[in-house]
PDB file of C-alpha atoms in Angstrom:
ATOM      1  CA  MET R  15      -0.322 -34.342  18.109  1.00 67.00           C
ATOM      2  CA  GLN R  16       0.017 -30.788  16.878  1.00 72.00           C
ATOM      3  CA  LEU R  17       0.956 -30.284  13.312  1.00 74.00           C
ATOM      4  CA  PHE R  18       1.985 -26.749  12.285  1.00 81.00           C
ATOM      5  CA  VAL R  19       2.430 -24.742   9.307  1.00 84.00           C
ATOM      6  CA  LYS R  20       4.449 -21.316   9.321  1.00 89.00           C
ATOM      7  CA  ASP R  21       3.530 -18.432   6.472  1.00 92.00           C
ATOM      8  CA  LEU R  22       0.638 -20.810   5.238  1.00 90.00           C
ATOM      9  CA  THR R  23      -0.512 -17.799   3.374  1.00 94.00           C
ATOM     10  CA  VAL R  24      -1.178 -14.074   3.101  1.00 96.00           C
ATOM     11  CA  ILE R  25      -4.193 -11.912   3.444  1.00 98.00           C
ATOM     12  CA  ASP R  26      -4.445  -8.916   1.280  1.00 98.00           C
ATOM     13  CA  PHE R  27      -7.300  -6.869   2.093  1.00 98.00           C
ATOM     14  CA  SER R  28      -8.794  -3.690   3.455  1.00 98.00           C
ATOM     15  CA  TYR R  29     -10.839  -2.943   6.498  1.00 98.00           C
ATOM     16  CA  LEU R  30     -13.033   0.034   7.872  1.00 98.00           C
ATOM     17  CA  CYS R  31     -11.531   1.873  10.898  1.00 98.00           C
ATOM     18  CA  PRO R  32     -13.381   4.714  12.657  1.00 97.00           C
ATOM     19  CA  ILE R  33     -10.155   6.676  13.363  1.00 98.00           C
ATOM     20  CA  ARG R  34      -8.173   6.018   9.824  1.00 98.00           C
ATOM     21  CA  GLY R  35     -10.971   5.290   7.738  1.00 98.00           C
ATOM     22  CA  MET R  36     -10.104   2.730   5.012  1.00 98.00           C
ATOM     23  CA  VAL R  37      -7.034   0.798   5.718  1.00 98.00           C
ATOM     24  CA  GLY R  38      -5.144  -1.339   3.135  1.00 98.00           C
ATOM     25  CA  GLU R  39      -3.419  -4.458   5.062  1.00 98.00           C
ATOM     26  CA  SER R  40      -1.529  -7.741   4.439  1.00 98.00           C
ATOM     27  CA  TRP R  41      -1.249 -10.044   7.419  1.00 98.00           C
ATOM     28  CA  ILE R  42       0.737 -13.679   7.411  1.00 98.00           C
ATOM     29  CA  VAL R  43      -1.179 -16.459   8.216  1.00 96.00           C
ATOM     30  CA  ASP R  44       0.330 -19.263  10.766  1.00 95.00           C
ATOM     31  CA  VAL R  45      -1.531 -22.161  11.520  1.00 89.00           C
ATOM     32  CA  LEU R  46      -1.470 -24.889  14.253  1.00 85.00           C
ATOM     33  CA  LEU R  47      -3.641 -28.176  14.286  1.00 78.00           C
ATOM     34  CA  ASP R  48      -4.873 -30.396  17.046  1.00 74.00           C
ATOM     35  CA  GLY R  49      -5.958 -33.901  16.455  1.00 61.00           C
ATOM     36  CA  GLY R  50      -5.690 -37.356  16.306  1.00 54.00           C
ATOM     37  CA  LEU R  51      -4.013 -39.382  13.677  1.00 52.00           C
ATOM     38  CA  ASP R  52      -5.543 -40.631  10.514  1.00 53.00           C
ATOM     39  CA  GLU R  53      -5.261 -43.906   8.495  1.00 52.00           C
ATOM     40  CA  GLN R  54      -2.138 -42.550   6.871  1.00 52.00           C
ATOM     41  CA  ASN R  55      -1.062 -41.360  10.548  1.00 48.00           C
ATOM     42  CA  MET R  56      -1.282 -37.878  10.050  1.00 50.00           C
ATOM     43  CA  VAL R  57      -3.418 -35.051  11.484  1.00 48.00           C
ATOM     44  CA  LEU R  58      -3.622 -34.038   7.985  1.00 53.00           C
ATOM     45  CA  ASP R  59      -1.676 -34.127   5.042  1.00 56.00           C
ATOM     46  CA  PHE R  60       0.545 -31.129   4.315  1.00 54.00           C
ATOM     47  CA  SER R  61      -0.786 -30.418   0.933  1.00 62.00           C
ATOM     48  CA  LYS R  62      -4.354 -30.824   1.896  1.00 66.00           C
ATOM     49  CA  VAL R  63      -3.295 -28.059   5.148  1.00 66.00           C
ATOM     50  CA  LYS R  64      -2.300 -25.637   2.473  1.00 71.00           C
ATOM     51  CA  LYS R  65      -5.200 -26.359   0.024  1.00 81.00           C
ATOM     52  CA  THR R  66      -7.908 -26.496   2.456  1.00 84.00           C
ATOM     53  CA  ILE R  67      -6.954 -23.985   5.080  1.00 87.00           C
ATOM     54  CA  LYS R  68      -5.641 -21.296   2.230  1.00 91.00           C
ATOM     55  CA  ASN R  69      -8.641 -21.932  -0.323  1.00 92.00           C
ATOM     56  CA  THR R  70     -11.227 -21.162   2.688  1.00 94.00           C
ATOM     57  CA  ILE R  71      -8.886 -17.962   4.000  1.00 95.00           C
ATOM     58  CA  ASP R  72      -8.863 -16.844   0.183  1.00 94.00           C
ATOM     59  CA  ASP R  73     -12.782 -17.093  -0.134  1.00 96.00           C
ATOM     60  CA  VAL R  74     -13.941 -15.508   3.311  1.00 97.00           C
ATOM     61  CA  ALA R  75     -11.581 -12.663   3.450  1.00 98.00           C
ATOM     62  CA  ASP R  76      -8.664 -12.309   0.904  1.00 98.00           C
ATOM     63  CA  HIS R  77      -9.105  -8.899  -1.186  1.00 98.00           C
ATOM     64  CA  ARG R  78     -12.060  -8.125   0.505  1.00 98.00           C
ATOM     65  CA  LEU R  79     -13.515  -5.096   2.712  1.00 98.00           C
ATOM     66  CA  LEU R  80     -13.708  -6.019   6.209  1.00 98.00           C
ATOM     67  CA  ILE R  81     -16.762  -4.290   7.928  1.00 98.00           C
ATOM     68  CA  PRO R  82     -16.907  -4.416  11.588  1.00 98.00           C
ATOM     69  CA  THR R  83     -20.688  -4.842  11.695  1.00 97.00           C
ATOM     70  CA  ALA R  84     -21.159  -4.318  15.636  1.00 98.00           C
ATOM     71  CA  CYS R  85     -19.439  -0.488  15.255  1.00 98.00           C
ATOM     72  CA  SER R  86     -21.974   2.099  15.697  1.00 97.00           C
ATOM     73  CA  GLN R  87     -20.643   4.098  12.513  1.00 96.00           C
ATOM     74  CA  VAL R  88     -21.478   1.109  10.239  1.00 97.00           C
ATOM     75  CA  ARG R  89     -24.790   1.406   8.634  1.00 96.00           C
ATOM     76  CA  TRP R  90     -25.579  -1.362   5.948  1.00 95.00           C
ATOM     77  CA  GLN R  91     -28.166  -3.390   4.384  1.00 95.00           C
ATOM     78  CA  GLN R  92     -28.624  -6.238   1.622  1.00 95.00           C
ATOM     79  CA  GLN R  93     -30.772  -7.094  -0.883  1.00 94.00           C
ATOM     80  CA  GLY R  94     -29.737 -10.572  -2.789  1.00 95.00           C
ATOM     81  CA  ASP R  95     -26.553 -10.349  -3.454  1.00 96.00           C
ATOM     82  CA  ARG R  96     -26.174  -6.389  -2.927  1.00 97.00           C
ATOM     83  CA  VAL R  97     -24.852  -4.665  -0.326  1.00 97.00           C
ATOM     84  CA  TRP R  98     -24.799  -1.050   0.546  1.00 97.00           C
ATOM     85  CA  MET R  99     -22.579   0.474   3.154  1.00 97.00           C
ATOM     86  CA  ASP R 100     -22.176   3.666   4.881  1.00 97.00           C
ATOM     87  CA  PHE R 101     -19.399   4.201   7.465  1.00 97.00           C
ATOM     88  CA  ALA R 102     -18.530   7.487   9.299  1.00 97.00           C
ATOM     89  CA  SER R 103     -14.855   7.759  10.261  1.00 97.00           C
ATOM     90  CA  GLN R 104     -12.411  10.742  11.575  1.00 97.00           C
ATOM     91  CA  LYS R 105     -11.335  10.921   7.952  1.00 97.00           C
ATOM     92  CA  GLY R 106     -14.763  11.234   6.427  1.00 97.00           C
ATOM     93  CA  ASP R 107     -17.840   9.160   5.400  1.00 97.00           C
ATOM     94  CA  ILE R 108     -17.528   6.296   3.015  1.00 98.00           C
ATOM     95  CA  HIS R 109     -20.138   5.017   0.957  1.00 98.00           C
ATOM     96  CA  LEU R 110     -20.177   1.768  -1.135  1.00 98.00           C
ATOM     97  CA  ALA R 111     -22.644  -0.217  -3.112  1.00 98.00           C
ATOM     98  CA  CYS R 112     -21.161  -3.501  -4.372  1.00 98.00           C
ATOM     99  CA  PRO R 113     -21.588  -7.247  -4.937  1.00 98.00           C
ATOM    100  CA  SER R 114     -21.840  -9.064  -1.391  1.00 98.00           C
ATOM    101  CA  GLN R 115     -18.341 -11.002  -2.373  1.00 97.00           C
ATOM    102  CA  ALA R 116     -16.775  -7.814  -1.929  1.00 98.00           C
ATOM    103  CA  PHE R 117     -17.223  -7.749   1.714  1.00 98.00           C
ATOM    104  CA  ALA R 118     -16.431  -9.651   4.720  1.00 98.00           C
ATOM    105  CA  LEU R 119     -18.779  -8.899   7.572  1.00 97.00           C
ATOM    106  CA  ILE R 120     -17.218  -9.521  10.600  1.00 97.00           C
ATOM    107  CA  PRO R 121     -19.545  -9.279  14.063  1.00 97.00           C
ATOM    108  CA  THR R 122     -16.991  -6.897  16.113  1.00 98.00           C
ATOM    109  CA  GLU R 123     -16.506  -3.357  16.836  1.00 97.00           C
ATOM    110  CA  VAL R 124     -13.293  -3.432  15.281  1.00 98.00           C
ATOM    111  CA  ILE R 125     -11.231  -5.213  12.810  1.00 98.00           C
ATOM    112  CA  ASP R 126      -7.867  -6.160  14.476  1.00 98.00           C
ATOM    113  CA  PHE R 127      -5.978  -9.903  14.799  1.00 98.00           C
ATOM    114  CA  GLU R 128      -8.317 -11.379  17.559  1.00 97.00           C
ATOM    115  CA  SER R 129     -11.521 -10.423  15.568  1.00 98.00           C
ATOM    116  CA  VAL R 130     -10.443 -11.816  12.022  1.00 98.00           C
ATOM    117  CA  ASN R 131      -8.863 -14.711  13.829  1.00 96.00           C
ATOM    118  CA  ASP R 132     -12.137 -15.404  15.421  1.00 96.00           C
ATOM    119  CA  PHE R 133     -14.082 -15.269  12.126  1.00 97.00           C
ATOM    120  CA  LEU R 134     -11.505 -17.070  10.160  1.00 96.00           C
ATOM    121  CA  GLN R 135     -11.514 -20.239  12.555  1.00 92.00           C
ATOM    122  CA  LYS R 136     -15.272 -20.575  12.455  1.00 90.00           C
ATOM    123  CA  ALA R 137     -15.166 -20.785   8.742  1.00 92.00           C
ATOM    124  CA  LEU R 138     -12.232 -23.369   9.014  1.00 88.00           C
ATOM    125  CA  ARG R 139     -13.704 -25.612  11.390  1.00 81.00           C
ATOM    126  CA  GLU R 140     -16.698 -26.426   9.117  1.00 81.00           C
ATOM    127  CA  ALA R 141     -14.275 -27.073   6.552  1.00 74.00           C
ATOM    128  CA  LEU R 142     -11.473 -29.262   8.073  1.00 73.00           C
ATOM    129  CA  PRO R 143     -11.972 -33.339   8.667  1.00 69.00           C
ATOM    130  CA  GLU R 144     -13.728 -34.572  12.011  1.00 67.00           C
ATOM    131  CA  ASN R 145     -10.115 -36.025  13.082  1.00 63.00           C
ATOM    132  CA  VAL R 146      -8.863 -32.225  13.318  1.00 68.00           C
ATOM    133  CA  GLN R 147     -10.300 -31.276  16.750  1.00 71.00           C
ATOM    134  CA  GLY R 148      -8.736 -27.883  17.257  1.00 76.00           C
ATOM    135  CA  ILE R 149      -7.097 -25.196  15.023  1.00 82.00           C
ATOM    136  CA  SER R 150      -5.190 -22.093  16.060  1.00 87.00           C
ATOM    137  CA  LEU R 151      -4.311 -19.334  13.918  1.00 94.00           C
ATOM    138  CA  THR R 152      -1.601 -16.863  14.254  1.00 96.00           C
ATOM    139  CA  LEU R 153      -1.929 -13.583  12.337  1.00 98.00           C
ATOM    140  CA  ARG R 154       1.018 -10.829  12.156  1.00 98.00           C
ATOM    141  CA  ASN R 155       2.460  -8.372  10.019  1.00 97.00           C
ATOM    142  CA  GLU R 156       5.642  -8.335   8.011  1.00 97.00           C
ATOM    143  CA  VAL R 157       8.462  -7.162  10.083  1.00 97.00           C
ATOM    144  CA  LEU R 158       9.486  -3.800   8.309  1.00 97.00           C
ATOM    145  CA  THR R 159      12.374  -1.574   9.068  1.00 94.00           C
ATOM    146  CA  THR R 160      12.188   0.614   6.116  1.00 94.00           C
ATOM    147  CA  PRO R 161       9.063   2.936   5.245  1.00 97.00           C
ATOM    148  CA  TYR R 162       5.559   1.558   3.841  1.00 98.00           C
ATOM    149  CA  TYR R 163       2.141   2.453   2.898  1.00 98.00           C
ATOM    150  CA  HIS R 164      -1.035   1.104   3.311  1.00 98.00           C
ATOM    151  CA  TYR R 165      -3.410   1.599   0.606  1.00 98.00           C
ATOM    152  CA  SER R 166      -6.579   0.834  -0.771  1.00 98.00           C
ATOM    153  CA  HIS R 167      -7.690   0.071  -4.666  1.00 98.00           C
ATOM    154  CA  GLY R 168      -9.716  -1.842  -7.413  1.00 98.00           C
ATOM    155  CA  LEU R 169      -8.724  -2.978 -10.749  1.00 98.00           C
ATOM    156  CA  ARG R 170     -11.739  -3.167 -12.851  1.00 96.00           C
ATOM    157  CA  LYS R 171     -10.008  -4.920 -15.846  1.00 95.00           C
ATOM    158  CA  HIS R 172      -8.725  -8.084 -13.178  1.00 95.00           C
ATOM    159  CA  ASP R 173     -10.079 -11.388 -14.153  1.00 92.00           C
ATOM    160  CA  GLY R 174      -9.814 -12.321 -10.433  1.00 95.00           C
ATOM    161  CA  ASN R 175     -10.560 -10.855  -7.049  1.00 97.00           C
ATOM    162  CA  CYS R 176      -8.477  -7.882  -7.575  1.00 97.00           C
ATOM    163  CA  GLN R 177     -11.340  -6.378  -9.392  1.00 98.00           C
ATOM    164  CA  ARG R 178     -12.808  -5.830  -6.009  1.00 98.00           C
ATOM    165  CA  ILE R 179     -13.054  -1.900  -5.563  1.00 98.00           C
ATOM    166  CA  ALA R 180     -11.702  -1.848  -2.090  1.00 98.00           C
ATOM    167  CA  HIS R 181      -9.126  -4.036  -1.266  1.00 98.00           C
ATOM    168  CA  GLY R 182      -5.616  -3.374  -0.325  1.00 98.00           C
ATOM    169  CA  HIS R 183      -2.200  -4.074   0.656  1.00 98.00           C
ATOM    170  CA  ARG R 184       0.431  -2.886   3.504  1.00 98.00           C
ATOM    171  CA  SER R 185       3.688  -2.210   1.253  1.00 97.00           C
ATOM    172  CA  PRO R 186       7.195  -1.394   1.545  1.00 98.00           C
ATOM    173  CA  VAL R 187       9.205   0.608  -1.063  1.00 98.00           C
ATOM    174  CA  THR R 188      13.026   1.232  -1.417  1.00 98.00           C
ATOM    175  CA  ILE R 189      13.830   4.275  -4.106  1.00 98.00           C
ATOM    176  CA  PHE R 190      17.457   4.691  -5.330  1.00 98.00           C
ATOM    177  CA  GLU R 191      18.503   7.905  -6.691  1.00 98.00           C
ATOM    178  CA  ASN R 192      21.925   7.718  -8.812  1.00 98.00           C
ATOM    179  CA  GLY R 193      22.429   4.178  -8.014  1.00 97.00           C
ATOM    180  CA  ILE R 194      22.302   4.991  -4.035  1.00 98.00           C
ATOM    181  CA  ALA R 195      19.253   4.277  -1.100  1.00 97.00           C
ATOM    182  CA  GLU R 196      17.651   7.489  -0.906  1.00 97.00           C
ATOM    183  CA  PRO R 197      15.091   7.189   2.483  1.00 97.00           C
ATOM    184  CA  LYS R 198      13.932  10.776   1.976  1.00 98.00           C
ATOM    185  CA  TRP R 199      11.878   9.024  -1.187  1.00 98.00           C
ATOM    186  CA  ASP R 200      10.748   6.020   0.610  1.00 98.00           C
ATOM    187  CA  GLU R 201       9.416   8.276   3.587  1.00 98.00           C
ATOM    188  CA  TYR R 202       7.935  10.729   0.732  1.00 98.00           C
ATOM    189  CA  TRP R 203       5.703   7.844  -0.925  1.00 98.00           C
ATOM    190  CA  ALA R 204       4.899   6.292   2.579  1.00 98.00           C
ATOM    191  CA  ASN R 205       3.497   9.068   3.780  1.00 98.00           C
ATOM    192  CA  ARG R 206       1.814  10.163   0.494  1.00 98.00           C
ATOM    193  CA  TRP R 207      -0.023   7.051   0.339  1.00 98.00           C
ATOM    194  CA  ARG R 208      -0.554   6.436   4.159  1.00 98.00           C
ATOM    195  CA  ASP R 209      -4.237   5.181   4.633  1.00 98.00           C
ATOM    196  CA  ALA R 210      -5.042   6.353   0.933  1.00 98.00           C
ATOM    197  CA  TYR R 211      -7.524   4.984  -1.909  1.00 98.00           C
ATOM    198  CA  LEU R 212      -5.605   5.092  -5.064  1.00 98.00           C
ATOM    199  CA  GLY R 213      -8.050   5.822  -7.549  1.00 98.00           C
ATOM    200  CA  THR R 214      -7.797   5.269 -11.635  1.00 98.00           C
ATOM    201  CA  GLU R 215      -8.920   8.651 -13.092  1.00 98.00           C
ATOM    202  CA  GLU R 216     -10.708   6.357 -16.102  1.00 98.00           C
ATOM    203  CA  ASP R 217     -13.149   5.024 -12.750  1.00 98.00           C
ATOM    204  CA  LEU R 218     -14.243   8.604 -11.632  1.00 98.00           C
ATOM    205  CA  VAL R 219     -17.931   9.620 -11.961  1.00 98.00           C
ATOM    206  CA  SER R 220     -19.638  12.220 -10.099  1.00 98.00           C
ATOM    207  CA  VAL R 221     -21.165  11.194  -6.613  1.00 97.00           C
ATOM    208  CA  THR R 222     -24.490  12.419  -8.183  1.00 96.00           C
ATOM    209  CA  GLU R 223     -24.378   9.610 -10.481  1.00 97.00           C
ATOM    210  CA  LEU R 224     -23.927   6.852  -7.927  1.00 97.00           C
ATOM    211  CA  GLN R 225     -26.773   4.410  -6.538  1.00 96.00           C
ATOM    212  CA  LEU R 226     -25.856   4.571  -2.945  1.00 96.00           C
ATOM    213  CA  SER R 227     -27.860   4.145   0.209  1.00 94.00           C
ATOM    214  CA  LYS R 228     -30.388   6.900   1.911  1.00 84.00           C
ATOM    215  CA  GLN R 229     -28.040   7.336   4.462  1.00 80.00           C
ATOM    216  CA  SER R 230     -25.397   9.082   2.020  1.00 85.00           C
ATOM    217  CA  ASN R 231     -25.325  12.909   2.122  1.00 87.00           C
ATOM    218  CA  ILE R 232     -22.292  13.882   0.206  1.00 93.00           C
ATOM    219  CA  ASN R 233     -21.513  15.975  -3.019  1.00 94.00           C
ATOM    220  CA  ASP R 234     -18.735  16.327  -5.589  1.00 96.00           C
ATOM    221  CA  GLU R 235     -16.844  19.047  -3.179  1.00 97.00           C
ATOM    222  CA  SER R 236     -16.172  16.548  -0.775  1.00 97.00           C
ATOM    223  CA  HIS R 237     -16.000  13.338  -2.380  1.00 98.00           C
ATOM    224  CA  TYR R 238     -14.575  11.464  -5.338  1.00 98.00           C
ATOM    225  CA  GLY R 239     -17.047   9.081  -6.767  1.00 98.00           C
ATOM    226  CA  PHE R 240     -15.971   5.539  -8.593  1.00 98.00           C
ATOM    227  CA  HIS R 241     -17.841   3.230 -10.740  1.00 98.00           C
ATOM    228  CA  TYR R 242     -17.150   0.375 -12.985  1.00 98.00           C
ATOM    229  CA  VAL R 243     -18.843  -2.681 -14.057  1.00 98.00           C
ATOM    230  CA  ALA R 244     -16.493  -5.651 -13.919  1.00 97.00           C
ATOM    231  CA  PRO R 245     -17.114  -9.399 -14.184  1.00 96.00           C
ATOM    232  CA  GLN R 246     -17.724 -10.039 -10.480  1.00 97.00           C
ATOM    233  CA  GLY R 247     -20.822  -7.380 -10.877  1.00 97.00           C
ATOM    234  CA  ASP R 248     -21.405  -3.419 -10.426  1.00 98.00           C
ATOM    235  CA  PHE R 249     -18.804  -1.551  -7.944  1.00 98.00           C
ATOM    236  CA  GLN R 250     -19.573   1.680  -6.868  1.00 98.00           C
ATOM    237  CA  LEU R 251     -17.430   3.696  -4.041  1.00 98.00           C
ATOM    238  CA  ALA R 252     -17.361   6.960  -2.783  1.00 98.00           C
ATOM    239  CA  MET R 253     -14.218   8.202  -0.902  1.00 98.00           C
ATOM    240  CA  PRO R 254     -13.747  11.491   0.917  1.00 98.00           C
ATOM    241  CA  LYS R 255     -11.164  13.584  -1.652  1.00 98.00           C
ATOM    242  CA  ALA R 256      -8.397  14.062   1.553  1.00 97.00           C
ATOM    243  CA  CYS R 257      -7.940  10.178   1.362  1.00 98.00           C
ATOM    244  CA  CYS R 258      -7.547  10.157  -2.212  1.00 98.00           C
ATOM    245  CA  ASP R 259      -4.776   9.836  -4.740  1.00 98.00           C
ATOM    246  CA  ILE R 260      -5.810  10.014  -8.525  1.00 98.00           C
ATOM    247  CA  ILE R 261      -3.595   7.729 -10.630  1.00 98.00           C
ATOM    248  CA  PRO R 262      -4.170   8.567 -14.495  1.00 98.00           C
ATOM    249  CA  HIS R 263      -4.094   5.005 -15.128  1.00 98.00           C
ATOM    250  CA  ASP R 264      -4.828   1.459 -13.630  1.00 98.00           C
ATOM    251  CA  THR R 265      -2.807   0.631 -10.145  1.00 98.00           C
ATOM    252  CA  THR R 266      -1.314  -2.544 -10.859  1.00 98.00           C
ATOM    253  CA  VAL R 267       2.055  -2.324  -9.006  1.00 98.00           C
ATOM    254  CA  GLU R 268       3.890  -2.521 -12.074  1.00 98.00           C
ATOM    255  CA  LEU R 269       2.023   0.845 -13.354  1.00 98.00           C
ATOM    256  CA  LEU R 270       2.622   2.151  -9.680  1.00 98.00           C
ATOM    257  CA  ALA R 271       5.984   1.584  -9.583  1.00 98.00           C
ATOM    258  CA  GLU R 272       6.712   3.244 -12.715  1.00 98.00           C
ATOM    259  CA  TYR R 273       4.254   6.094 -11.690  1.00 98.00           C
ATOM    260  CA  MET R 274       6.177   6.728  -8.904  1.00 98.00           C
ATOM    261  CA  ALA R 275       9.742   6.616 -10.802  1.00 98.00           C
ATOM    262  CA  ILE R 276       7.892   9.160 -13.498  1.00 98.00           C
ATOM    263  CA  THR R 277       6.927  11.362 -10.480  1.00 98.00           C
ATOM    264  CA  LEU R 278      10.626  11.471  -9.119  1.00 98.00           C
ATOM    265  CA  ALA R 279      11.952  11.876 -12.486  1.00 97.00           C
ATOM    266  CA  ALA R 280      10.208  15.081 -13.066  1.00 97.00           C
ATOM    267  CA  LYS R 281      11.147  16.166  -9.763  1.00 97.00           C
ATOM    268  CA  VAL R 282      14.640  16.069  -9.845  1.00 97.00           C
ATOM    269  CA  PRO R 283      15.103  16.024 -13.781  1.00 97.00           C
ATOM    270  CA  GLU R 284      19.088  15.369 -13.532  1.00 97.00           C
ATOM    271  CA  SER R 285      18.657  12.384 -11.629  1.00 98.00           C
ATOM    272  CA  HIS R 286      18.047   8.529 -12.065  1.00 98.00           C
ATOM    273  CA  PHE R 287      15.793   6.725 -10.194  1.00 98.00           C
ATOM    274  CA  LYS R 288      15.249   3.280  -9.502  1.00 98.00           C
ATOM    275  CA  VAL R 289      11.818   1.823  -7.547  1.00 98.00           C
ATOM    276  CA  ILE R 290      11.254  -1.270  -6.155  1.00 98.00           C
ATOM    277  CA  ALA R 291       7.376  -1.271  -4.963  1.00 98.00           C
ATOM    278  CA  TYR R 292       6.007  -4.092  -3.269  1.00 98.00           C
ATOM    279  CA  GLU R 293       2.412  -5.152  -3.476  1.00 97.00           C
ATOM    280  CA  GLY R 294       1.871  -6.564   0.083  1.00 97.00           C
ATOM    281  CA  ILE R 295       4.713  -9.502   0.840  1.00 97.00           C
ATOM    282  CA  GLY R 296       7.340 -11.063  -0.965  1.00 95.00           C
ATOM    283  CA  LYS R 297       6.125  -9.471  -4.458  1.00 97.00           C
ATOM    284  CA  GLY R 298       6.199  -6.446  -6.563  1.00 98.00           C
ATOM    285  CA  ALA R 299       7.703  -4.653  -9.326  1.00 98.00           C
ATOM    286  CA  ILE R 300      10.892  -2.214 -10.436  1.00 98.00           C
ATOM    287  CA  ALA R 301      10.655   0.718 -12.467  1.00 98.00           C
ATOM    288  CA  VAL R 302      13.758   2.817 -13.688  1.00 98.00           C
ATOM    289  CA  ARG R 303      13.457   6.354 -15.097  1.00 95.00           C
ATOM    290  CA  GLY R 304      16.017   9.069 -15.795  1.00 86.00           C
TER     291      GLY R 304
END
């Protein structure tokens, strides 16, 4: 007997890519279970499917930075609950020192649907009851016909997993100028924040203040340093400047929508702007300026 759930959950995360650097992503998860019927004549109660599978996926991958540990560009070490990470990409070297729960260490050369699927299935097989004999996941992007960006960020003031300094989203944006949809502004932000790290000005520090691994060989000319202490621990990151957009406040979707609207109103003072900004899939904020 098979049981399926479409659109079970969404994973919002970032991953390291040798070509693109740090990439923010949002993947939809569908699940298919194989198994015998239990005493309720069910493979698994739908409420338990949603709770057990979603919670497991959230615990091991959501709002984390996914690391392809078999990739030759990766160097990492762990001491206790702290991980030091060094990564070489075509966009520049990336360095982190964070609590271990900020990362998902995946034994693969590249982060893709297949490698993450294998990683998640292993975690889920340990969480599901014995009568569930097989599990199949489908990971997929939201189909978008309008411009979108991939960004990574961290929210030090968040009391949940958004405080992790390197997680991200794949998000569309729709902008109206004087009440008319204006795709050129959608494209502007999609290009500006393509594979970008949105850093909060308050979190900026000199890279010389960061306690990174001995593998790091960077300076303030090439990299921005970010550092903060949040409830989950001490987070440190050094990112190539060319990959960053420094935002003068927190990078919640509410403030990002407002930032886009204010920026556009300054560019075209005579116009009125409405920004519909998404954070991942199916959620976001609206800001109006002008």
